Structures are given as C-alpha cells and as structure tokens.
mmCIF file of C-alpha atoms in Angstrom:
data_model
loop_
_atom_site.group_PDB
_atom_site.id
_atom_site.type_symbol
_atom_site.label_atom_id
_atom_site.label_comp_id
_atom_site.label_asym_id
_atom_site.label_seq_id
_atom_site.Cartn_x
_atom_site.Cartn_y
_atom_site.Cartn_z
ATOM 1 C CA MET A 1228 97.956 32.131 68.598
ATOM 2 C CA ASN A 1229 95.168 34.642 68.379
ATOM 3 C CA VAL A 1230 91.463 34.008 68.959
ATOM 4 C CA SER A 1231 90.515 33.905 65.259
ATOM 5 C CA GLU A 1232 93.101 31.188 64.498
ATOM 6 C CA SER A 1233 91.803 29.085 67.382
ATOM 7 C CA ASN A 1234 88.210 29.369 66.158
ATOM 8 C CA SER A 1235 89.272 28.703 62.568
ATOM 9 C CA GLU A 1236 91.074 25.492 63.513
ATOM 10 C CA SER A 1237 88.115 24.354 65.558
ATOM 11 C CA LEU A 1238 85.755 25.040 62.665
ATOM 12 C CA ASP A 1239 88.048 23.138 60.281
ATOM 13 C CA ASP A 1240 88.001 20.185 62.652
ATOM 14 C CA LEU A 1241 84.226 20.315 62.862
ATOM 15 C CA LEU A 1242 83.871 20.451 59.077
ATOM 16 C CA ASN A 1243 86.226 17.482 58.679
ATOM 17 C CA ASN A 1244 84.219 15.563 61.259
ATOM 18 C CA LEU A 1245 81.020 16.490 59.450
ATOM 19 C CA ARG A 1246 82.414 15.123 56.162
ATOM 20 C CA ASP A 1247 83.384 11.886 57.906
ATOM 21 C CA ILE A 1248 79.921 11.534 59.419
ATOM 22 C CA GLU A 1249 78.198 12.235 56.097
ATOM 23 C CA GLN A 1250 80.402 9.636 54.397
ATOM 24 C CA ARG A 1251 79.567 7.008 57.028
ATOM 25 C CA ILE A 1252 75.855 7.764 56.636
ATOM 26 C CA GLU A 1253 76.090 7.348 52.850
ATOM 27 C CA GLU A 1254 77.989 4.070 53.283
ATOM 28 C CA SER A 1255 75.168 2.768 55.486
ATOM 29 C CA ARG A 1256 72.569 3.403 52.758
ATOM 30 C CA ILE A 1257 70.865 0.216 51.557
ATOM 31 C CA ARG A 1258 69.015 -0.451 48.300
ATOM 32 C CA GLY A 1259 65.494 -1.738 48.397
ATOM 33 C CA CYS A 1260 61.923 -1.358 47.263
ATOM 34 C CA VAL A 1261 59.572 0.607 49.502
ATOM 35 C CA MET A 1262 55.865 -0.168 49.354
ATOM 36 C CA PHE A 1263 53.039 1.888 50.782
ATOM 37 C CA THR A 1264 49.560 0.411 51.012
ATOM 38 C CA ASP A 1265 46.268 2.097 51.786
ATOM 39 C CA LEU A 1266 42.736 0.759 52.121
ATOM 40 C CA SER A 1267 40.626 2.757 49.685
ATOM 41 C CA GLY A 1268 37.104 3.352 50.932
ATOM 42 C CA TYR A 1269 37.972 2.554 54.543
ATOM 43 C CA THR A 1270 36.683 5.820 56.033
ATOM 44 C CA ALA A 1271 33.335 5.529 54.244
ATOM 45 C CA TYR A 1272 33.105 1.893 55.326
ATOM 46 C CA VAL A 1273 33.667 2.798 58.995
ATOM 47 C CA ASP A 1274 31.138 5.632 58.749
ATOM 48 C CA ARG A 1275 28.562 3.177 57.439
ATOM 49 C CA TYR A 1276 29.315 -0.020 59.388
ATOM 50 C CA GLY A 1277 31.148 1.172 62.517
ATOM 51 C CA ASP A 1278 34.556 0.925 64.136
ATOM 52 C CA VAL A 1279 34.464 -2.785 64.953
ATOM 53 C CA ALA A 1280 33.567 -3.822 61.404
ATOM 54 C CA GLY A 1281 36.240 -1.462 60.102
ATOM 55 C CA ARG A 1282 38.841 -2.894 62.448
ATOM 56 C CA ARG A 1283 37.984 -6.413 61.245
ATOM 57 C CA ARG A 1284 38.629 -5.275 57.681
ATOM 58 C CA VAL A 1285 41.990 -3.788 58.636
ATOM 59 C CA GLN A 1286 42.989 -6.984 60.447
ATOM 60 C CA SER A 1287 41.989 -9.144 57.483
ATOM 61 C CA ALA A 1288 43.936 -6.927 55.073
ATOM 62 C CA ARG A 1289 46.961 -6.908 57.391
ATOM 63 C CA GLU A 1290 47.022 -10.695 57.363
ATOM 64 C CA CYS A 1291 47.056 -10.622 53.544
ATOM 65 C CA VAL A 1292 49.792 -7.983 53.439
ATOM 66 C CA SER A 1293 51.949 -9.686 56.059
ATOM 67 C CA ALA A 1294 51.696 -13.162 54.508
ATOM 68 C CA ALA A 1295 52.574 -11.915 51.016
ATOM 69 C CA ALA A 1296 55.482 -9.865 52.372
ATOM 70 C CA ASP A 1297 56.850 -12.903 54.210
ATOM 71 C CA ARG A 1298 56.691 -15.016 51.049
ATOM 72 C CA HIS A 1299 58.485 -12.370 48.980
ATOM 73 C CA ASN A 1300 61.390 -11.282 51.217
ATOM 74 C CA GLY A 1301 59.631 -8.212 52.546
ATOM 75 C CA ARG A 1302 58.665 -6.923 55.942
ATOM 76 C CA ILE A 1303 56.235 -4.469 57.416
ATOM 77 C CA ILE A 1304 58.135 -1.472 58.748
ATOM 78 C CA LYS A 1305 55.120 0.155 60.374
ATOM 79 C CA GLY A 1306 51.371 0.415 60.369
ATOM 80 C CA LEU A 1307 49.728 3.621 59.205
ATOM 81 C CA GLY A 1308 46.135 3.341 60.398
ATOM 82 C CA ASP A 1309 44.485 1.732 57.381
ATOM 83 C CA GLY A 1310 47.731 1.007 55.550
ATOM 84 C CA TRP A 1311 51.328 -0.101 55.934
ATOM 85 C CA MET A 1312 54.850 0.799 54.905
ATOM 86 C CA LEU A 1313 56.946 -2.180 53.822
ATOM 87 C CA LEU A 1314 60.495 -2.828 52.639
ATOM 88 C CA PHE A 1315 61.491 -5.478 50.091
ATOM 89 C CA GLU A 1316 64.928 -6.653 49.031
ATOM 90 C CA SER A 1317 64.030 -6.478 45.337
ATOM 91 C CA ALA A 1318 61.557 -4.654 43.129
ATOM 92 C CA GLN A 1319 60.504 -7.914 41.472
ATOM 93 C CA GLU A 1320 59.566 -9.455 44.822
ATOM 94 C CA ALA A 1321 57.639 -6.304 45.763
ATOM 95 C CA VAL A 1322 55.626 -6.405 42.530
ATOM 96 C CA LEU A 1323 54.809 -10.097 43.005
ATOM 97 C CA ALA A 1324 53.790 -9.420 46.610
ATOM 98 C CA SER A 1325 51.591 -6.491 45.497
ATOM 99 C CA VAL A 1326 49.562 -8.664 43.157
ATOM 100 C CA GLU A 1327 49.261 -11.379 45.793
ATOM 101 C CA MET A 1328 48.151 -8.879 48.444
ATOM 102 C CA GLN A 1329 45.417 -7.475 46.255
ATOM 103 C CA ARG A 1330 44.140 -10.920 45.277
ATOM 104 C CA CYS A 1331 44.040 -11.972 48.920
ATOM 105 C CA VAL A 1332 42.177 -8.816 50.011
ATOM 106 C CA GLN A 1333 39.696 -9.237 47.150
ATOM 107 C CA PHE A 1334 39.164 -12.920 47.967
ATOM 108 C CA SER A 1335 38.693 -12.222 51.686
ATOM 109 C CA GLN A 1336 35.838 -9.844 50.790
ATOM 110 C CA ARG A 1337 34.268 -11.903 47.987
ATOM 111 C CA GLU A 1338 30.852 -11.939 49.679
ATOM 112 C CA GLU A 1339 30.883 -8.302 50.785
ATOM 113 C CA ILE A 1340 28.544 -5.763 49.217
ATOM 114 C CA ASN A 1341 30.969 -2.856 49.755
ATOM 115 C CA PRO A 1342 34.497 -4.263 49.459
ATOM 116 C CA ILE A 1343 37.468 -2.142 50.417
ATOM 117 C CA LYS A 1344 40.241 -1.842 47.830
ATOM 118 C CA LEU A 1345 43.986 -2.059 48.482
ATOM 119 C CA LYS A 1346 46.014 0.734 46.846
ATOM 120 C CA ILE A 1347 49.764 0.196 46.483
ATOM 121 C CA GLY A 1348 52.682 2.485 45.550
ATOM 122 C CA LEU A 1349 56.233 1.236 44.895
ATOM 123 C CA ASP A 1350 59.611 2.918 44.459
ATOM 124 C CA TYR A 1351 63.133 1.471 44.429
ATOM 125 C CA GLY A 1352 66.449 3.038 45.384
ATOM 126 C CA GLY A 1353 68.753 4.048 48.203
ATOM 127 C CA ILE A 1354 67.286 4.036 51.698
ATOM 128 C CA LEU A 1355 68.559 5.063 55.101
ATOM 129 C CA GLU A 1356 67.605 2.494 57.713
ATOM 130 C CA ASP A 1357 67.677 3.446 61.374
ATOM 131 C CA GLU A 1358 66.562 0.927 63.963
ATOM 132 C CA ASP A 1359 62.927 0.137 63.092
ATOM 133 C CA ASP A 1360 62.298 2.805 60.459
ATOM 134 C CA ILE A 1361 63.450 3.854 56.994
ATOM 135 C CA TYR A 1362 64.041 7.278 55.472
ATOM 136 C CA GLY A 1363 64.794 8.903 52.156
ATOM 137 C CA ASP A 1364 63.327 10.064 48.901
ATOM 138 C CA VAL A 1365 62.287 6.509 48.009
ATOM 139 C CA VAL A 1366 59.964 6.528 51.019
ATOM 140 C CA ASN A 1367 58.467 9.874 50.005
ATOM 141 C CA VAL A 1368 57.968 8.858 46.369
ATOM 142 C CA SER A 1369 56.287 5.543 47.186
ATOM 143 C CA SER A 1370 53.907 7.338 49.552
ATOM 144 C CA ARG A 1371 53.000 9.896 46.882
ATOM 145 C CA LEU A 1372 52.468 7.126 44.320
ATOM 146 C CA THR A 1373 49.946 5.507 46.653
ATOM 147 C CA ASP A 1374 48.073 8.810 46.777
ATOM 148 C CA LEU A 1375 47.724 8.627 42.971
ATOM 149 C CA CYS A 1376 46.005 5.229 43.130
ATOM 150 C CA LYS A 1377 42.325 4.725 42.539
ATOM 151 C CA GLY A 1378 40.643 1.538 43.702
ATOM 152 C CA ASP A 1379 42.884 -1.499 43.309
ATOM 153 C CA ASP A 1380 45.709 0.303 41.493
ATOM 154 C CA ILE A 1381 49.357 -0.577 41.843
ATOM 155 C CA VAL A 1382 51.416 2.464 40.837
ATOM 156 C CA ILE A 1383 55.150 1.961 40.362
ATOM 157 C CA SER A 1384 57.971 4.369 39.640
ATOM 158 C CA ARG A 1385 60.318 3.987 36.678
ATOM 159 C CA SER A 1386 63.045 2.731 39.007
ATOM 160 C CA VAL A 1387 60.960 -0.365 39.785
#
C-alpha cells in the first residue's frame, strides 16, 4: 500500500463519518415556533427615569411573558436584556400567547404616562436544540421579524 492509498482510505472514512454525523443532527431537529420579544422604548425610558425604574419594567414584562408562555406550552429559552427568546410547541399557541403577553404588559402599565410596548416576532419550522439553547434559520428569521415591529406589533412569517 502506498501513502496516497492510505490517505485516500482515511479521507473516505472521515467523509462517511461526516455523513453519519450530519444525518444524526438532522434527525435530532425538532419543529416549533420561535418567538422573540423586545421592549420598544426601553432605552429612552431608562434614560429618562433611571436604571431601577427600567429594571422594574423589565421584571413586570417578564412576568407577563413567562405566565403566558406557561399557559400556552411555551418556555423562555433565554433573556436578551429587554427581551426574550421563547420556544412553543405550536404556532397557534405562540400566537395566542403573543396576544396575551401584549395585553398583560399594556394592563400592567395602564396608569403610566410613557408605557413601554412589547414587540413580538414569530417564525415556525425546524430547529436544532442543544442543551439550553436553540439554533437555525427559524431563530434568525423570528429575530429579524421583531426588528421590523413598531410599537405593539406582532409580526409573523408565512410559516406561522
């Protein structure tokens, strides 16, 4: 056996292993609805009223988001400063939770002069889940949809 045959066989083995790994990764893909939320006007609010008042607003909004997610088969994956990334089993549950979250945030600020708005973006599809985080195009799209929101918008993709 010459050196090139040895390297070729090794490369073939590696490529076969790579295909097996890629197949196992694809088989582990789950389907779900990813939600991103963001508190619109939060930075201006903190500039005007201070960090403590801003933190109270975030905590109040988090309680609304968490409670609605719990009621609609969703969960917070991680906090993102003045927003959250969530995962829901179904798009329908995510939409229902979105409306509930916004109503709760609005109600919690009913006596405020400068209320903060909750922006929400939703996308549905295949997701890679790894320990306590999720990955994939669905995550990227839902984040970008949130960026398109103004005020209390809920922006959803066609897949929802």
